[in-house]
Amino acid sequence: MNNKPELLITASSLDELRLLAEAGADAFLIGEERFGMRLPGNFTLGEIAEAVTYSHDKGKRVYVAVNNLMTNDILAELPAYIEGLRDAGVDGIEFGDPAVLTTARELAPSLRLHWNAEMTSTNSSTANYWGRKGATRVVLARELNMDEITGMTDKLEVEAQVQVHGMTNIYHSKRRLVQSYMAHQGRQVDGDLGLTRGLFLIEAERRDEKFPIYEDSNGTHIMSSEDICILEDLHLLMEAGIHSFKIEGMLKPTAYNVAVIRAYRTAIDHYVANADDYEFDESWLDAVHELQDPERELSFGFFYKEQVF
Amino acid sequence: MGIQAKPIHFGKRHRLDKPELLAPAGNLEKLKFAIHYGADAVYIGGQQYGLRSNADNFSFEEMREGVEFANRYGAKVFVATNIYAHDEDVDGIEAYLRNLEDVGISAIIVADPTIIEIALRSAPKLEVHLSTQQSTLNWQAVKFWKEEGLPRVVLGRETSLEEIAEIKKHVDVEIEAFIHGAMCSSFSGRCVLSNHFTDRDSNRGGCCQSCRWKYDLFEDARSQTDWISEEEAADQRVLEQFQLGVNQLPLYEEGDNPFSMGSKDLCMLEAIPDLIEVGIDSFKIEGRMKSIHYVATVVNAYRQAIDSYMADPENYELKPEWLEELNKAANRPLNTGFFYDTPDEEDHIYEPEDKAVPYDFAGLVLDYEEATGIATVQQRNHFKPGQQIEFFGPNGTFFKQQVGTIWDEEGNELDAARHPLQKIRLKVDQPVRYFDMMRKQNVKVASKAVAAI
């Protein structure tokens, strides 16, 4: 293959970022809640600059999530933030809202633009549309299957990023649904309802599936009950020429994320060294299995599912 | 009814151009009712690329007929082409859009930029309106889409009146907003519950409405991000302590309603002056899956409110009977969404839902004889002598009466109207017109109401 695929992971703090870098990550997705959606931790502009200095020194890249659904009041802050990211030297930003694209093109033309509309980035021609507007990468929806993804790469005029491991968002509302429910119950809302609270939903007929739910200033987020793990078939994505493999580290301890990075690092390095003789080795996943939350299944997500409509 | 409109006054500029009333039409018959009852435009679904794959969608022939009907009233027909396409969907889109153009469709409602580009290139007579599925909430995004060639943007349902005012101030573009009907509680398009629970793709029309299901809320007794510390990770034995189930603390008590994401339905009837003065160009009613009775009733109420305000804004007053009318078609409690503030516990549905509609469509007026006061109605639901019924219509028909003697077309007296579409004759207390509707209280709901008293 032409280029070594990138191994990208979110980081909740500078400390975690350093550990993940040492474990073999090539790139990081960080940011803050005001501009970015569903991040495992918040980085100030100062911390972003520090992350960039550290990462560039090690030949790694830093991307910042600016992928919120923007409201008028955020527009006023957006130019300064984009300039701050440019000055911090970040390599690229993830966006979904055209307002971010417009602002970045104007103020920071050197920033790479990764189009991430989450569950609605579903086809190659729309990815190419954003490419013509200046995007260099599409972050593909997690609801696409393997055939759709591998069949798309020939048509794509931009890089493709695919999430290969971790949980995914399955519902986002601007409403404060947990708060509202507690108020309905007459229950005192004690403490934070955010990521670290450990709230989850169980649906009446699916008692063994736990769906994490949390609130932040962007509303209510519900996450998948399973973690994607496509390592076994990562070679199919490498053969297809996917440029970046993303690991979602949200709601996972650092030790787990380190183990996941090591596993994918091993697979990518083996493949790049000798694609012809590449063979997946089950033992690469041992450390991940040991640290996997026993209440969450590792699954292929939608890679091999038929969806109807 | 949980509506608490808090009027904001958007100046005294008194708008001169009447906003468009845009209604859903799930099939050709509903289209005719929506337009006859006062819609300026209707939106429909074709057999592909729409988000209601279960709806009774239009063929091109039906669209042509719908457009011809609409033209007689000076009304327009839009087609929802609002899926997020997958690669396999793209090939047929161009031919489909050309067909829409051929049959006289005025505009398409689109979410996916791929469909926007194909439409602008290959079917230039179609206006392209940006769907609410794009969750557009700010003026720069609106400006972007305008510059792409879209004369209209349907905003995300999360936009407030203040934000709409700001958007209108910055961009000269038509703004369409949902004003009535069911709502996604998520950002539209940003929900794949349906995909996860039932493998049905919500963004291609397969939504199974999992947001309205019931859930239990728990808290994990383990702290989430470090349920296992790095030190513990080194010592794998710690994992043995985790046993399935024991870490779940329920955040509900015996007798609590379960957690739900289900939203009450939107109703902005009480806020018509605000909606008009803030400058919304098109008032959209949700509900391609809803009944004829629903569409006619809702359109009729909003038509009267809008016309009444535009005729004399200074002396406009909301008539309580418009709200009463809406309630006759509502099957969920109502609220004002995000227009005034973020929805809270009053705006969601936790109690078991009773989907029964308070009133049923019982008959459609086909004819009226002035001399005898006898109307001919086409039966649409069971009714019989002695029952209370109401007549209503778009030209001011509105009265209640009891069903007297009823006859079939041959003049035979009947004990009940049992046969769908049968022509029934009965005496009416006031004049009625062709296309007026006859409704009766839903027996199930009526008996429940009595029991509650």
Tab-separated table of N, CA and C in Angstrom, chain B residues 372-375 389 391 401-407 425-429:
chain	number	residue	atom	x	y	z
B	372	THR	N	-84.792	21.122	1.035
B	372	THR	CA	-85.196	20.153	2.051
B	372	THR	C	-84.275	20.159	3.266
B	373	GLY	N	-83.114	20.760	3.139
B	373	GLY	CA	-82.138	20.731	4.239
B	373	GLY	C	-81.527	19.348	4.396
B	374	ILE	N	-81.555	18.578	3.322
B	374	ILE	CA	-80.995	17.228	3.400
B	374	ILE	C	-79.618	17.171	2.739
B	375	ALA	N	-78.695	16.576	3.460
B	375	ALA	CA	-77.331	16.429	2.934
B	375	ALA	C	-77.090	14.980	2.545
B	389	ILE	N	-73.068	14.651	16.385
B	389	ILE	CA	-72.067	14.823	15.324
B	389	ILE	C	-71.761	16.308	15.164
B	391	PHE	N	-70.394	19.156	12.074
B	391	PHE	CA	-69.978	19.440	10.697
B	391	PHE	C	-68.975	20.576	10.733
B	401	GLN	N	-74.929	18.779	15.904
B	401	GLN	CA	-76.320	18.358	15.915
B	401	GLN	C	-76.400	16.872	16.257
B	402	GLN	N	-77.628	16.417	16.390
B	402	GLN	CA	-77.826	14.997	16.631
B	402	GLN	C	-78.222	14.350	15.308
B	403	VAL	N	-77.758	13.147	15.094
B	403	VAL	CA	-78.159	12.448	13.873
B	403	VAL	C	-79.628	12.056	14.007
B	404	GLY	N	-80.427	12.476	13.016
B	404	GLY	CA	-81.824	12.066	13.007
B	404	GLY	C	-81.971	10.808	12.165
B	405	THR	N	-83.043	10.759	11.445
B	405	THR	CA	-83.262	9.605	10.571
B	405	THR	C	-82.228	9.611	9.446
B	406	ILE	N	-81.730	8.438	9.091
B	406	ILE	CA	-80.807	8.366	7.965
B	406	ILE	C	-81.348	7.387	6.926
B	407	TRP	N	-81.059	7.726	5.655
B	407	TRP	CA	-81.545	6.902	4.541
B	407	TRP	C	-80.404	6.552	3.602
B	425	ARG	N	-78.135	9.739	3.316
B	425	ARG	CA	-78.819	11.041	3.350
B	425	ARG	C	-79.332	11.302	4.758
B	426	LEU	N	-79.176	12.540	5.216
B	426	LEU	CA	-79.705	12.910	6.524
B	426	LEU	C	-80.008	14.404	6.547
B	427	LYS	N	-80.895	14.771	7.464
B	427	LYS	CA	-81.255	16.176	7.583
B	427	LYS	C	-80.190	16.874	8.423
B	428	VAL	N	-79.784	18.071	7.949
B	428	VAL	CA	-78.779	18.818	8.707
B	428	VAL	C	-79.376	20.136	9.178
B	429	ASP	N	-78.923	20.599	10.332
B	429	ASP	CA	-79.496	21.791	10.961
B	429	ASP	C	-79.117	23.087	10.256
